[in-house]
Amino acid sequence: MCESSKEALAENNLNLPKMAEKDGCFQSGFNEETCLVKIITGLLEFEVYLEYLQNRFESSEEQARAVQMSTKVLIQFLQKKVGVSSFPQLGVGEDRLKDSVLDNSGMQCHFQKRRLQVNKRV
């Protein structure tokens, strides 16, 4: 992992899902259903990053696939808890998100550096 995850996020300008008070996940104004829907949506968005890792870096492919499968299981579990059998896909925003991931040279550089560090240890 990165030495400082906050620095890595800032350096790579990743567009990760963020929680807001309206999402119902904070102690004040907590709403379980609203919060779980936000978490499910965030996990669906996160899958795009996992797909990028899996397709871009051979050394990360197996790990990304494992995390992706675990994420899918978690999404399905949360969907059942909310009582939603099918959750809407990302749709239009997905293409924009994929483009931002693929065009983010800082992110690509970060993952390349990380791959080199892993290869040096082996």
GROMACS .gro file of N, CA and C in nm:
model
  366
    1MET      N    1   0.083  -0.119   0.000
    1MET     CA    2   0.000   0.000   0.000
    1MET      C    3   0.088   0.125   0.000
    2CYS      N    4   0.027   0.237  -0.029
    2CYS     CA    5   0.100   0.363  -0.032
    2CYS      C    6   0.137   0.404   0.110
    3GLU      N    7   0.250   0.473   0.120
    3GLU     CA    8   0.295   0.518   0.252
    3GLU      C    9   0.194   0.614   0.313
    4SER      N   10   0.142   0.703   0.232
    4SER     CA   11   0.042   0.798   0.281
    4SER      C   12  -0.075   0.798   0.183
    5SER      N   13  -0.182   0.732   0.221
    5SER     CA   14  -0.295   0.718   0.129
    5SER      C   15  -0.358   0.853   0.095
    6LYS      N   16  -0.360   0.947   0.189
    6LYS     CA   17  -0.415   1.079   0.159
    6LYS      C   18  -0.332   1.149   0.052
    7GLU      N   19  -0.199   1.138   0.063
    7GLU     CA   20  -0.113   1.199  -0.037
    7GLU      C   21  -0.133   1.134  -0.173
    8ALA      N   22  -0.146   1.002  -0.175
    8ALA     CA   23  -0.167   0.931  -0.301
    8ALA      C   24  -0.297   0.975  -0.366
    9LEU      N   25  -0.402   0.990  -0.287
    9LEU     CA   26  -0.530   1.034  -0.343
    9LEU      C   27  -0.520   1.176  -0.397
   10ALA      N   28  -0.456   1.265  -0.321
   10ALA     CA   29  -0.441   1.403  -0.365
   10ALA      C   30  -0.354   1.411  -0.490
   11GLU      N   31  -0.245   1.336  -0.491
   11GLU     CA   32  -0.152   1.337  -0.603
   11GLU      C   33  -0.218   1.289  -0.731
   12ASN      N   34  -0.302   1.188  -0.720
   12ASN     CA   35  -0.363   1.128  -0.839
   12ASN      C   36  -0.501   1.184  -0.871
   13ASN      N   37  -0.552   1.272  -0.786
   13ASN     CA   38  -0.680   1.337  -0.812
   13ASN      C   39  -0.789   1.236  -0.847
   14LEU      N   40  -0.800   1.131  -0.768
   14LEU     CA   41  -0.899   1.027  -0.795
   14LEU      C   42  -1.039   1.078  -0.764
   15ASN      N   43  -1.131   1.042  -0.848
   15ASN     CA   44  -1.270   1.083  -0.831
   15ASN      C   45  -1.345   0.975  -0.756
   16LEU      N   46  -1.312   0.957  -0.628
   16LEU     CA   47  -1.375   0.853  -0.548
   16LEU      C   48  -1.506   0.903  -0.488
   17PRO      N   49  -1.601   0.812  -0.465
   17PRO     CA   50  -1.729   0.853  -0.406
   17PRO      C   51  -1.707   0.917  -0.268
   18LYS      N   52  -1.786   1.019  -0.239
   18LYS     CA   53  -1.776   1.089  -0.111
   18LYS      C   54  -1.913   1.089  -0.043
   19MET      N   55  -1.912   1.085   0.088
   19MET     CA   56  -2.035   1.089   0.166
   19MET      C   57  -2.069   1.234   0.199
   20ALA      N   58  -2.197   1.265   0.195
   20ALA     CA   59  -2.247   1.396   0.235
   20ALA      C   60  -2.357   1.374   0.338
   21GLU      N   61  -2.391   1.479   0.410
   21GLU     CA   62  -2.493   1.466   0.515
   21GLU      C   63  -2.626   1.416   0.458
   22LYS      N   64  -2.659   1.456   0.336
   22LYS     CA   65  -2.786   1.415   0.274
   22LYS      C   66  -2.792   1.264   0.248
   23ASP      N   67  -2.677   1.196   0.251
   23ASP     CA   68  -2.673   1.052   0.224
   23ASP      C   69  -2.724   0.969   0.341
   24GLY      N   70  -2.744   1.033   0.457
   24GLY     CA   71  -2.803   0.964   0.571
   24GLY      C   72  -2.710   0.869   0.643
   25CYS      N   73  -2.580   0.884   0.625
   25CYS     CA   74  -2.485   0.791   0.686
   25CYS      C   75  -2.420   0.847   0.813
   26PHE      N   76  -2.438   0.975   0.839
   26PHE     CA   77  -2.378   1.033   0.958
   26PHE      C   78  -2.472   1.014   1.078
   27GLN      N   79  -2.415   1.024   1.198
   27GLN     CA   80  -2.493   0.999   1.320
   27GLN      C   81  -2.615   1.089   1.326
   28SER      N   82  -2.595   1.218   1.298
   28SER     CA   83  -2.712   1.307   1.295
   28SER      C   84  -2.782   1.289   1.161
   29GLY      N   85  -2.908   1.258   1.166
   29GLY     CA   86  -2.985   1.237   1.044
   29GLY      C   87  -2.964   1.101   0.980
   30PHE      N   88  -2.924   1.002   1.061
   30PHE     CA   89  -2.898   0.868   1.007
   30PHE      C   90  -3.026   0.807   0.950
   31ASN      N   91  -3.015   0.754   0.828
   31ASN     CA   92  -3.125   0.683   0.763
   31ASN      C   93  -3.064   0.561   0.696
   32GLU      N   94  -3.091   0.444   0.753
   32GLU     CA   95  -3.025   0.321   0.708
   32GLU      C   96  -3.045   0.295   0.559
   33GLU      N   97  -3.167   0.305   0.511
   33GLU     CA   98  -3.194   0.273   0.371
   33GLU      C   99  -3.123   0.371   0.276
   34THR      N  100  -3.134   0.500   0.305
   34THR     CA  101  -3.068   0.600   0.222
   34THR      C  102  -2.917   0.580   0.222
   35CYS      N  103  -2.863   0.552   0.340
   35CYS     CA  104  -2.719   0.530   0.354
   35CYS      C  105  -2.674   0.408   0.275
   36LEU      N  106  -2.747   0.298   0.287
   36LEU     CA  107  -2.709   0.176   0.215
   36LEU      C  108  -2.716   0.195   0.064
   37VAL      N  109  -2.815   0.270   0.017
   37VAL     CA  110  -2.823   0.298  -0.127
   37VAL      C  111  -2.700   0.377  -0.171
   38LYS      N  112  -2.658   0.474  -0.090
   38LYS     CA  113  -2.538   0.553  -0.124
   38LYS      C  114  -2.414   0.464  -0.125
   39ILE      N  115  -2.403   0.374  -0.029
   39ILE     CA  116  -2.289   0.283  -0.022
   39ILE      C  117  -2.288   0.191  -0.144
   40ILE      N  118  -2.404   0.138  -0.180
   40ILE     CA  119  -2.412   0.051  -0.298
   40ILE      C  120  -2.370   0.127  -0.423
   41THR      N  121  -2.419   0.249  -0.438
   41THR     CA  122  -2.382   0.332  -0.554
   41THR      C  123  -2.232   0.356  -0.557
   42GLY      N  124  -2.174   0.387  -0.441
   42GLY     CA  125  -2.029   0.409  -0.433
   42GLY      C  126  -1.951   0.284  -0.469
   43LEU      N  127  -1.997   0.168  -0.424
   43LEU     CA  128  -1.929   0.042  -0.458
   43LEU      C  129  -1.937   0.015  -0.608
   44LEU      N  130  -2.051   0.044  -0.668
   44LEU     CA  131  -2.064   0.026  -0.813
   44LEU      C  132  -1.968   0.118  -0.888
   45GLU      N  133  -1.950   0.240  -0.839
   45GLU     CA  134  -1.854   0.333  -0.900
   45GLU      C  135  -1.711   0.283  -0.881
   46PHE      N  136  -1.682   0.229  -0.764
   46PHE     CA  137  -1.548   0.179  -0.732
   46PHE      C  138  -1.510   0.064  -0.823
   47GLU      N  139  -1.609  -0.015  -0.868
   47GLU     CA  140  -1.582  -0.128  -0.957
   47GLU      C  141  -1.509  -0.084  -1.085
   48VAL      N  142  -1.535   0.037  -1.130
   48VAL     CA  143  -1.469   0.088  -1.250
   48VAL      C  144  -1.318   0.095  -1.228
   49TYR      N  145  -1.276   0.139  -1.110
   49TYR     CA  146  -1.133   0.145  -1.079
   49TYR      C  147  -1.072   0.005  -1.073
   50LEU      N  148  -1.145  -0.089  -1.016
   50LEU     CA  149  -1.096  -0.227  -1.011
   50LEU      C  150  -1.082  -0.285  -1.151
   51GLU      N  151  -1.178  -0.255  -1.235
   51GLU     CA  152  -1.173  -0.302  -1.374
   51GLU      C  153  -1.050  -0.243  -1.445
   52TYR      N  154  -1.024  -0.116  -1.419
   52TYR     CA  155  -0.906  -0.050  -1.477
   52TYR      C  156  -0.779  -0.122  -1.433
   53LEU      N  157  -0.765  -0.149  -1.304
   53LEU     CA  158  -0.647  -0.219  -1.254
   53LEU      C  159  -0.632  -0.357  -1.316
   54GLN      N  160  -0.742  -0.427  -1.323
   54GLN     CA  161  -0.741  -0.563  -1.376
   54GLN      C  162  -0.698  -0.564  -1.522
   55ASN      N  163  -0.745  -0.468  -1.600
   55ASN     CA  164  -0.714  -0.465  -1.742
   55ASN      C  165  -0.579  -0.402  -1.773
   56ARG      N  166  -0.529  -0.318  -1.685
   56ARG     CA  167  -0.408  -0.241  -1.714
   56ARG      C  168  -0.279  -0.308  -1.666
   57PHE      N  169  -0.282  -0.371  -1.551
   57PHE     CA  170  -0.159  -0.421  -1.492
   57PHE      C  171  -0.169  -0.570  -1.463
   58GLU      N  172  -0.089  -0.647  -1.531
   58GLU     CA  173  -0.092  -0.793  -1.515
   58GLU      C  174  -0.061  -0.834  -1.372
   59SER      N  175   0.032  -0.765  -1.307
   59SER     CA  176   0.072  -0.803  -1.171
   59SER      C  177  -0.042  -0.782  -1.071
   60SER      N  178  -0.135  -0.693  -1.101
   60SER     CA  179  -0.247  -0.664  -1.011
   60SER      C  180  -0.374  -0.737  -1.052
   61GLU      N  181  -0.371  -0.806  -1.164
   61GLU     CA  182  -0.494  -0.865  -1.220
   61GLU      C  183  -0.563  -0.959  -1.122
   62GLU      N  184  -0.488  -1.051  -1.063
   62GLU     CA  185  -0.549  -1.149  -0.973
   62GLU      C  186  -0.604  -1.082  -0.847
   63GLN      N  187  -0.528  -0.988  -0.792
   63GLN     CA  188  -0.574  -0.918  -0.671
   63GLN      C  189  -0.697  -0.834  -0.701
   64ALA      N  190  -0.695  -0.764  -0.814
   64ALA     CA  191  -0.810  -0.681  -0.851
   64ALA      C  192  -0.933  -0.768  -0.874
   65ARG      N  193  -0.915  -0.882  -0.935
   65ARG     CA  194  -1.028  -0.973  -0.959
   65ARG      C  195  -1.086  -1.021  -0.826
   66ALA      N  196  -1.000  -1.054  -0.730
   66ALA     CA  197  -1.046  -1.100  -0.599
   66ALA      C  198  -1.124  -0.990  -0.527
   67VAL      N  199  -1.072  -0.868  -0.531
   67VAL     CA  200  -1.141  -0.756  -0.467
   67VAL      C  201  -1.272  -0.728  -0.540
   68GLN      N  202  -1.269  -0.738  -0.672
   68GLN     CA  203  -1.390  -0.713  -0.751
   68GLN      C  204  -1.499  -0.814  -0.717
   69MET      N  205  -1.462  -0.940  -0.703
   69MET     CA  206  -1.560  -1.043  -0.668
   69MET      C  207  -1.616  -1.018  -0.527
   70SER      N  208  -1.529  -0.983  -0.434
   70SER     CA  209  -1.573  -0.953  -0.297
   70SER      C  210  -1.666  -0.832  -0.296
   71THR      N  211  -1.634  -0.733  -0.378
   71THR     CA  212  -1.717  -0.613  -0.387
   71THR      C  213  -1.856  -0.648  -0.441
   72LYS      N  214  -1.860  -0.735  -0.542
   72LYS     CA  215  -1.990  -0.777  -0.598
   72LYS      C  216  -2.073  -0.850  -0.493
   73VAL      N  217  -2.009  -0.936  -0.415
   73VAL     CA  218  -2.080  -1.008  -0.309
   73VAL      C  219  -2.135  -0.909  -0.206
   74LEU      N  220  -2.053  -0.811  -0.168
   74LEU     CA  221  -2.097  -0.710  -0.072
   74LEU      C  222  -2.215  -0.630  -0.128
   75ILE      N  223  -2.207  -0.592  -0.255
   75ILE     CA  224  -2.317  -0.518  -0.318
   75ILE      C  225  -2.445  -0.600  -0.314
   76GLN      N  226  -2.436  -0.728  -0.349
   76GLN     CA  227  -2.554  -0.815  -0.348
   76GLN      C  228  -2.612  -0.828  -0.207
   77PHE      N  229  -2.525  -0.842  -0.107
   77PHE     CA  230  -2.569  -0.852   0.032
   77PHE      C  231  -2.644  -0.725   0.074
   78LEU      N  232  -2.587  -0.609   0.041
   78LEU     CA  233  -2.649  -0.483   0.079
   78LEU      C  234  -2.780  -0.461   0.004
   79GLN      N  235  -2.785  -0.503  -0.123
   79GLN     CA  236  -2.909  -0.491  -0.199
   79GLN      C  237  -3.021  -0.571  -0.133
   80LYS      N  238  -2.989  -0.692  -0.086
   80LYS     CA  239  -3.089  -0.774  -0.018
   80LYS      C  240  -3.134  -0.707   0.111
   81LYS      N  241  -3.040  -0.647   0.183
   81LYS     CA  242  -3.072  -0.580   0.309
   81LYS      C  243  -3.166  -0.462   0.286
   82VAL      N  244  -3.145  -0.390   0.177
   82VAL     CA  245  -3.231  -0.277   0.143
   82VAL      C  246  -3.363  -0.326   0.084
   83GLY      N  247  -3.362  -0.449   0.032
   83GLY     CA  248  -3.483  -0.504  -0.029
   83GLY      C  249  -3.494  -0.471  -0.177
   84VAL      N  250  -3.380  -0.445  -0.238
   84VAL     CA  251  -3.377  -0.414  -0.381
   84VAL      C  252  -3.319  -0.534  -0.453
   85SER      N  253  -3.397  -0.593  -0.543
   85SER     CA  254  -3.347  -0.711  -0.615
   85SER      C  255  -3.255  -0.671  -0.729
   86SER      N  256  -3.284  -0.559  -0.792
   86SER     CA  257  -3.193  -0.510  -0.898
   86SER      C  258  -3.168  -0.363  -0.874
   87PHE      N  259  -3.045  -0.325  -0.886
   87PHE     CA  260  -3.005  -0.187  -0.861
   87PHE      C  261  -2.967  -0.125  -0.994
   88PRO      N  262  -3.006   0.000  -1.021
   88PRO     CA  263  -2.974   0.060  -1.150
   88PRO      C  264  -2.823   0.066  -1.173
   89GLN      N  265  -2.783   0.040  -1.296
   89GLN     CA  266  -2.642   0.049  -1.333
   89GLN      C  267  -2.603   0.195  -1.342
   90LEU      N  268  -2.474   0.220  -1.353
   90LEU     CA  269  -2.424   0.357  -1.352
   90LEU      C  270  -2.468   0.437  -1.474
   91GLY      N  271  -2.480   0.373  -1.589
   91GLY     CA  272  -2.528   0.439  -1.710
   91GLY      C  273  -2.434   0.547  -1.760
   92VAL      N  274  -2.489   0.667  -1.786
   92VAL     CA  275  -2.415   0.775  -1.849
   92VAL      C  276  -2.291   0.812  -1.769
   93GLY      N  277  -2.302   0.822  -1.639
   93GLY     CA  278  -2.188   0.859  -1.556
   93GLY      C  279  -2.075   0.760  -1.562
   94GLU      N  280  -2.106   0.634  -1.594
   94GLU     CA  281  -2.003   0.530  -1.600
   94GLU      C  282  -1.900   0.561  -1.707
   95ASP      N  283  -1.946   0.604  -1.825
   95ASP     CA  284  -1.852   0.638  -1.932
   95ASP      C  285  -1.763   0.754  -1.892
   96ARG      N  286  -1.824   0.855  -1.828
   96ARG     CA  287  -1.746   0.970  -1.782
   96ARG      C  288  -1.643   0.927  -1.679
   97LEU      N  289  -1.683   0.839  -1.587
   97LEU     CA  290  -1.592   0.791  -1.484
   97LEU      C  291  -1.480   0.709  -1.545
   98LYS      N  292  -1.514   0.620  -1.639
   98LYS     CA  293  -1.411   0.540  -1.705
   98LYS      C  294  -1.312   0.630  -1.778
   99ASP      N  295  -1.364   0.734  -1.846
   99ASP     CA  296  -1.276   0.826  -1.917
   99ASP      C  297  -1.182   0.896  -1.820
  100SER      N  298  -1.235   0.938  -1.704
  100SER     CA  299  -1.149   1.008  -1.608
  100SER      C  300  -1.042   0.915  -1.553
  101VAL      N  301  -1.074   0.787  -1.538
  101VAL     CA  302  -0.974   0.691  -1.490
  101VAL      C  303  -0.868   0.670  -1.597
  102LEU      N  304  -0.911   0.646  -1.719
  102LEU     CA  305  -0.817   0.614  -1.826
  102LEU      C  306  -0.732   0.734  -1.865
  103ASP      N  307  -0.786   0.855  -1.852
  103ASP     CA  308  -0.711   0.974  -1.890
  103ASP      C  309  -0.624   1.028  -1.777
  104ASN      N  310  -0.633   0.971  -1.659
  104ASN     CA  311  -0.561   1.022  -1.544
  104ASN      C  312  -0.418   0.968  -1.545
  105SER      N  313  -0.327   1.045  -1.603
  105SER     CA  314  -0.188   0.998  -1.614
  105SER      C  315  -0.123   0.987  -1.477
  106GLY      N  316  -0.164   1.070  -1.381
  106GLY     CA  317  -0.109   1.059  -1.246
  106GLY      C  318  -0.144   0.927  -1.182
  107MET      N  319  -0.266   0.882  -1.204
  107MET     CA  320  -0.307   0.752  -1.151
  107MET      C  321  -0.229   0.641  -1.217
  108GLN      N  322  -0.212   0.650  -1.348
  108GLN     CA  323  -0.136   0.548  -1.420
  108GLN      C  324   0.007   0.543  -1.368
  109CYS      N  325   0.065   0.659  -1.345
  109CYS     CA  326   0.202   0.667  -1.293
  109CYS      C  327   0.210   0.604  -1.155
  110HIS      N  328   0.113   0.634  -1.070
  110HIS     CA  329   0.111   0.577  -0.935
  110HIS      C  330   0.108   0.425  -0.941
  111PHE      N  331   0.021   0.369  -1.025
  111PHE     CA  332   0.011   0.224  -1.033
  111PHE      C  333   0.137   0.162  -1.095
  112GLN      N  334   0.200   0.233  -1.188
  112GLN     CA  335   0.325   0.183  -1.246
  112GLN      C  336   0.434   0.180  -1.140
  113LYS      N  337   0.444   0.286  -1.059
  113LYS     CA  338   0.543   0.289  -0.951
  113LYS      C  339   0.518   0.175  -0.854
  114ARG      N  340   0.391   0.155  -0.821
  114ARG     CA  341   0.355   0.049  -0.727
  114ARG      C  342   0.392  -0.088  -0.783
  115ARG      N  343   0.369  -0.108  -0.911
  115ARG     CA  344   0.402  -0.236  -0.975
  115ARG      C  345   0.552  -0.260  -0.969
  116LEU      N  346   0.632  -0.155  -0.990
  116LEU     CA  347   0.777  -0.168  -0.983
  116LEU      C  348   0.821  -0.206  -0.841
  117GLN      N  349   0.758  -0.147  -0.740
  117GLN     CA  350   0.792  -0.179  -0.602
  117GLN      C  351   0.762  -0.325  -0.571
  118VAL      N  352   0.649  -0.373  -0.618
  118VAL     CA  353   0.610  -0.512  -0.595
  118VAL      C  354   0.708  -0.605  -0.666
  119ASN      N  355   0.743  -0.573  -0.789
  119ASN     CA  356   0.836  -0.658  -0.866
  119ASN      C  357   0.974  -0.663  -0.802
  120LYS      N  358   1.019  -0.554  -0.742
  120LYS     CA  359   1.150  -0.551  -0.676
  120LYS      C  360   1.153  -0.646  -0.556
  121ARG      N  361   1.040  -0.658  -0.486
  121ARG     CA  362   1.034  -0.745  -0.368
  121ARG      C  363   1.039  -0.892  -0.407
  122VAL      N  364   0.987  -0.925  -0.523
  122VAL     CA  365   0.980  -1.065  -0.568
  122VAL      C  366   1.110  -1.107  -0.621
   0.00000   0.00000   0.00000
